[in-house]
Amino acid sequence: MTVPWRPGERGITYKEQKDLTLRPRCCLQCSESLVGLHGGRSSEQGDQDQLKELYSAGNLTVLATDPLLHQDPVQLDFHFRLTPQTSAHWHGLLCDHRLFLDIPYRALDPGSRESLTATLEYVEEKTNVDSVLVNFQTNRNDRGALLRAFGYMGFEVVRPDHPALPPWNNVIFMVYPLERDLGHLPSEPP
C-alpha cells in the first residue's frame, strides 16, 4: 500500500533537492563498500567529511560528519555490534528533520532488526528527526521480503512522486514517522 505520507508534509526546497542528490556513503568498515554493492553512489564529497564518533552505548556506535559545522546534509553511520567479529551498518543522510537510510544488502539477516530498532531509538531520543525514510533499489531480488519486513515494523511505502523525496532513480522509499511531544527537546545534536 502506498501512502501519501503525513497531511501537511511539505516538499523539499531547491537547496534540499541539491543536497539530496548526494547519497549516503559506505564506511570503510562496511563489507558492502568492499564488494561494490553501492555502485553509482556519489563520492564527490571525498575525504573532507571524515566521520567522527558522535555516540556510543551498548552495541550501537553512531558516526557523523562534524555536527558542529551545522552543515546540511549530515552523513550519519550507525554501527551495531552483533558479535565480537560482526556488525550491521546503516548509512544515512540527515537533512531537514528527515533521516534517509539505505537498507543494507543483508537487511534480512539475523540481528538486522535489532540493529534497526537501536538506530530508531537513538534517532527518536537524541535527534530532532521527524521521520525516517529507508530506501532500496527497485531491482533487488529481496524486494518483496523487504516490503513485508519493513511494513511489519511500521514503515509505509511512500508514493514515488511525493514532493518530499529526493531525486534518486529506481528507489523505493518507506517512511517511519516519529511521534514527537510538543515539548520534546533532543538531548544531543545533531
Tab-separated table of C-alpha atoms in Angstrom:
chain	number	residue	atom	x	y	z
A	1	MET	CA	0.000	0.000	0.000
A	2	THR	CA	1.361	3.395	-0.962
A	3	VAL	CA	0.692	6.236	1.457
A	4	PRO	CA	0.603	9.941	0.846
A	5	TRP	CA	2.778	10.390	3.946
A	6	ARG	CA	1.513	12.845	6.529
A	7	PRO	CA	-1.002	15.544	5.761
A	8	GLY	CA	0.690	18.922	5.604
A	9	GLU	CA	4.127	17.412	4.884
A	10	ARG	CA	5.932	19.954	2.782
A	11	GLY	CA	8.023	19.334	-0.292
A	12	ILE	CA	11.752	19.853	-0.436
A	13	THR	CA	13.314	23.194	-1.260
A	14	TYR	CA	15.706	23.733	-4.156
A	15	LYS	CA	18.692	23.654	-1.751
A	16	GLU	CA	17.453	20.441	-0.169
A	17	GLN	CA	16.965	18.881	-3.599
A	18	LYS	CA	20.548	19.823	-4.487
A	19	ASP	CA	21.810	18.443	-1.148
A	20	LEU	CA	19.874	15.230	-1.637
A	21	THR	CA	21.468	14.494	-4.989
A	22	LEU	CA	24.175	13.101	-2.718
A	23	ARG	CA	23.640	9.622	-1.336
A	24	PRO	CA	24.752	8.087	1.940
A	25	ARG	CA	28.312	6.813	1.592
A	26	CYS	CA	29.528	3.471	2.838
A	27	CYS	CA	32.081	3.425	5.590
A	28	LEU	CA	35.449	1.697	5.269
A	29	GLN	CA	34.440	-0.949	7.823
A	30	CYS	CA	31.404	-1.942	5.801
A	31	SER	CA	31.696	-5.084	3.718
A	32	GLU	CA	29.206	-3.653	1.258
A	33	SER	CA	31.650	-0.951	0.203
A	34	LEU	CA	34.339	-3.543	-0.489
A	35	VAL	CA	32.292	-5.621	-2.892
A	36	GLY	CA	30.806	-2.681	-4.732
A	37	LEU	CA	27.209	-3.238	-3.722
A	38	HIS	CA	26.617	0.505	-3.644
A	39	GLY	CA	27.790	1.201	-7.170
A	40	GLY	CA	26.784	4.539	-8.550
A	41	ARG	CA	26.826	6.324	-5.234
A	42	SER	CA	28.266	9.779	-5.145
A	43	SER	CA	31.657	10.207	-3.550
A	44	GLU	CA	32.069	13.813	-4.627
A	45	GLN	CA	32.482	14.883	-1.023
A	46	GLY	CA	35.728	12.943	-0.899
A	47	ASP	CA	37.655	12.570	2.329
A	48	GLN	CA	36.955	16.086	3.561
A	49	ASP	CA	33.954	14.849	5.561
A	50	GLN	CA	35.680	12.376	7.838
A	51	LEU	CA	33.237	10.643	10.129
A	52	LYS	CA	33.725	11.126	13.854
A	53	GLU	CA	32.228	9.173	16.714
A	54	LEU	CA	29.177	11.014	17.925
A	55	TYR	CA	27.681	8.468	20.312
A	56	SER	CA	28.426	5.041	21.704
A	57	ALA	CA	26.375	2.965	24.133
A	58	GLY	CA	25.721	-0.743	24.360
A	59	ASN	CA	26.169	-2.272	20.913
A	60	LEU	CA	25.459	0.941	18.977
A	61	THR	CA	28.062	3.424	17.747
A	62	VAL	CA	26.988	6.461	15.744
A	63	LEU	CA	29.445	8.230	13.453
A	64	ALA	CA	28.780	11.572	11.782
A	65	THR	CA	30.349	14.288	9.748
A	66	ASP	CA	31.223	17.131	12.100
A	67	PRO	CA	27.868	18.131	13.662
A	68	LEU	CA	29.402	21.362	14.972
A	69	LEU	CA	29.589	22.691	11.417
A	70	HIS	CA	25.766	22.609	11.176
A	71	GLN	CA	26.072	21.529	7.584
A	72	ASP	CA	23.198	20.061	5.704
A	73	PRO	CA	23.012	17.222	4.889
A	74	VAL	CA	24.907	15.355	7.606
A	75	GLN	CA	26.206	11.845	6.959
A	76	LEU	CA	25.256	9.503	9.822
A	77	ASP	CA	26.501	5.928	10.098
A	78	PHE	CA	25.031	3.529	12.627
A	79	HIS	CA	27.214	0.543	13.549
A	80	PHE	CA	25.576	-2.121	15.673
A	81	ARG	CA	27.826	-4.854	17.049
A	82	LEU	CA	26.121	-8.230	16.557
A	83	THR	CA	29.057	-10.374	17.720
A	84	PRO	CA	32.667	-9.502	18.548
A	85	GLN	CA	33.510	-10.127	14.871
A	86	THR	CA	30.427	-8.815	13.027
A	87	SER	CA	28.274	-5.736	12.936
A	88	ALA	CA	25.335	-4.339	10.994
A	89	HIS	CA	25.790	-0.954	9.320
A	90	TRP	CA	23.101	1.557	8.384
A	91	HIS	CA	24.259	4.529	6.296
A	92	GLY	CA	22.181	7.676	6.254
A	93	LEU	CA	21.819	11.335	5.421
A	94	LEU	CA	20.193	13.726	7.853
A	95	CYS	CA	18.524	16.613	6.079
A	96	ASP	CA	15.900	18.996	7.450
A	97	HIS	CA	14.478	16.784	10.203
A	98	ARG	CA	14.436	13.735	7.929
A	99	LEU	CA	16.823	10.804	8.041
A	100	PHE	CA	17.307	8.887	4.795
A	101	LEU	CA	18.726	5.396	5.452
A	102	ASP	CA	19.989	2.999	2.822
A	103	ILE	CA	18.781	-0.513	3.549
A	104	PRO	CA	21.916	-2.654	3.762
A	105	TYR	CA	22.382	-5.604	1.461
A	106	ARG	CA	21.966	-8.069	4.345
A	107	ALA	CA	18.998	-6.298	5.962
A	108	LEU	CA	17.079	-9.543	6.391
A	109	ASP	CA	19.914	-11.363	8.169
A	110	PRO	CA	19.537	-12.238	11.869
A	111	GLY	CA	20.323	-9.232	14.035
A	112	SER	CA	19.385	-6.607	11.472
A	113	ARG	CA	16.004	-5.947	13.074
A	114	GLU	CA	17.708	-5.392	16.427
A	115	SER	CA	20.210	-3.037	14.794
A	116	LEU	CA	17.417	-1.040	13.128
A	117	THR	CA	15.495	-0.864	16.409
A	118	ALA	CA	18.587	0.522	18.182
A	119	THR	CA	19.065	3.009	15.331
A	120	LEU	CA	15.433	4.182	15.532
A	121	GLU	CA	15.658	4.512	19.327
A	122	TYR	CA	18.784	6.671	19.007
A	123	VAL	CA	17.149	8.847	16.347
A	124	GLU	CA	13.999	9.322	18.412
A	125	GLU	CA	15.801	10.060	21.687
A	126	LYS	CA	18.851	12.019	20.551
A	127	THR	CA	17.876	13.960	17.419
A	128	ASN	CA	15.186	16.296	16.155
A	129	VAL	CA	14.270	13.970	13.264
A	130	ASP	CA	10.544	13.805	12.456
A	131	SER	CA	10.647	10.901	10.008
A	132	VAL	CA	12.981	8.120	8.968
A	133	LEU	CA	12.894	7.074	5.325
A	134	VAL	CA	14.517	3.796	4.349
A	135	ASN	CA	15.220	3.116	0.714
A	136	PHE	CA	16.362	0.326	-1.531
A	137	GLN	CA	16.843	-0.242	-5.248
A	138	THR	CA	13.750	-1.381	-7.146
A	139	ASN	CA	15.683	-4.224	-8.805
A	140	ARG	CA	16.655	-6.020	-5.568
A	141	ASN	CA	15.787	-9.713	-5.594
A	142	ASP	CA	14.553	-9.491	-1.983
A	143	ARG	CA	12.255	-6.511	-2.682
A	144	GLY	CA	9.062	-8.356	-1.645
A	145	ALA	CA	10.603	-9.635	1.568
A	146	LEU	CA	11.901	-6.136	2.386
A	147	LEU	CA	8.464	-4.589	1.830
A	148	ARG	CA	6.876	-7.182	4.134
A	149	ALA	CA	9.557	-6.966	6.836
A	150	PHE	CA	9.643	-3.177	6.990
A	151	GLY	CA	5.853	-2.975	6.744
A	152	TYR	CA	5.648	-5.293	9.749
A	153	MET	CA	7.930	-2.903	11.665
A	154	GLY	CA	5.649	0.064	10.959
A	155	PHE	CA	7.162	1.534	7.794
A	156	GLU	CA	4.833	2.514	4.964
A	157	VAL	CA	5.608	2.830	1.253
A	158	VAL	CA	5.748	6.415	0.002
A	159	ARG	CA	4.464	7.147	-3.467
A	160	PRO	CA	7.408	7.749	-5.839
A	161	ASP	CA	6.291	11.244	-6.852
A	162	HIS	CA	5.962	12.581	-3.292
A	163	PRO	CA	7.431	16.117	-3.187
A	164	ALA	CA	9.489	15.420	-0.037
A	165	LEU	CA	11.517	12.662	-1.694
A	166	PRO	CA	14.962	13.252	-3.164
A	167	PRO	CA	15.524	12.769	-6.896
A	168	TRP	CA	17.066	9.299	-6.621
A	169	ASN	CA	16.312	6.980	-9.524
A	170	ASN	CA	14.983	3.425	-9.253
A	171	VAL	CA	14.458	3.581	-5.495
A	172	ILE	CA	11.564	2.537	-3.259
A	173	PHE	CA	11.106	4.650	-0.129
A	174	MET	CA	9.333	3.623	3.055
A	175	VAL	CA	8.643	6.105	5.854
A	176	TYR	CA	8.510	5.709	9.623
A	177	PRO	CA	7.088	8.901	11.149
A	178	LEU	CA	8.339	9.568	14.664
A	179	GLU	CA	5.787	10.732	17.183
A	180	ARG	CA	7.034	13.863	18.907
A	181	ASP	CA	5.719	15.565	22.010
A	182	LEU	CA	5.433	19.302	21.573
A	183	GLY	CA	7.840	19.807	24.461
A	184	HIS	CA	10.366	17.232	23.203
A	185	LEU	CA	13.910	18.500	23.028
A	186	PRO	CA	16.670	16.147	21.963
A	187	SER	CA	19.439	15.721	24.498
A	188	GLU	CA	22.262	15.834	21.922
A	189	PRO	CA	22.970	17.089	18.407
A	190	PRO	CA	22.679	16.657	15.500
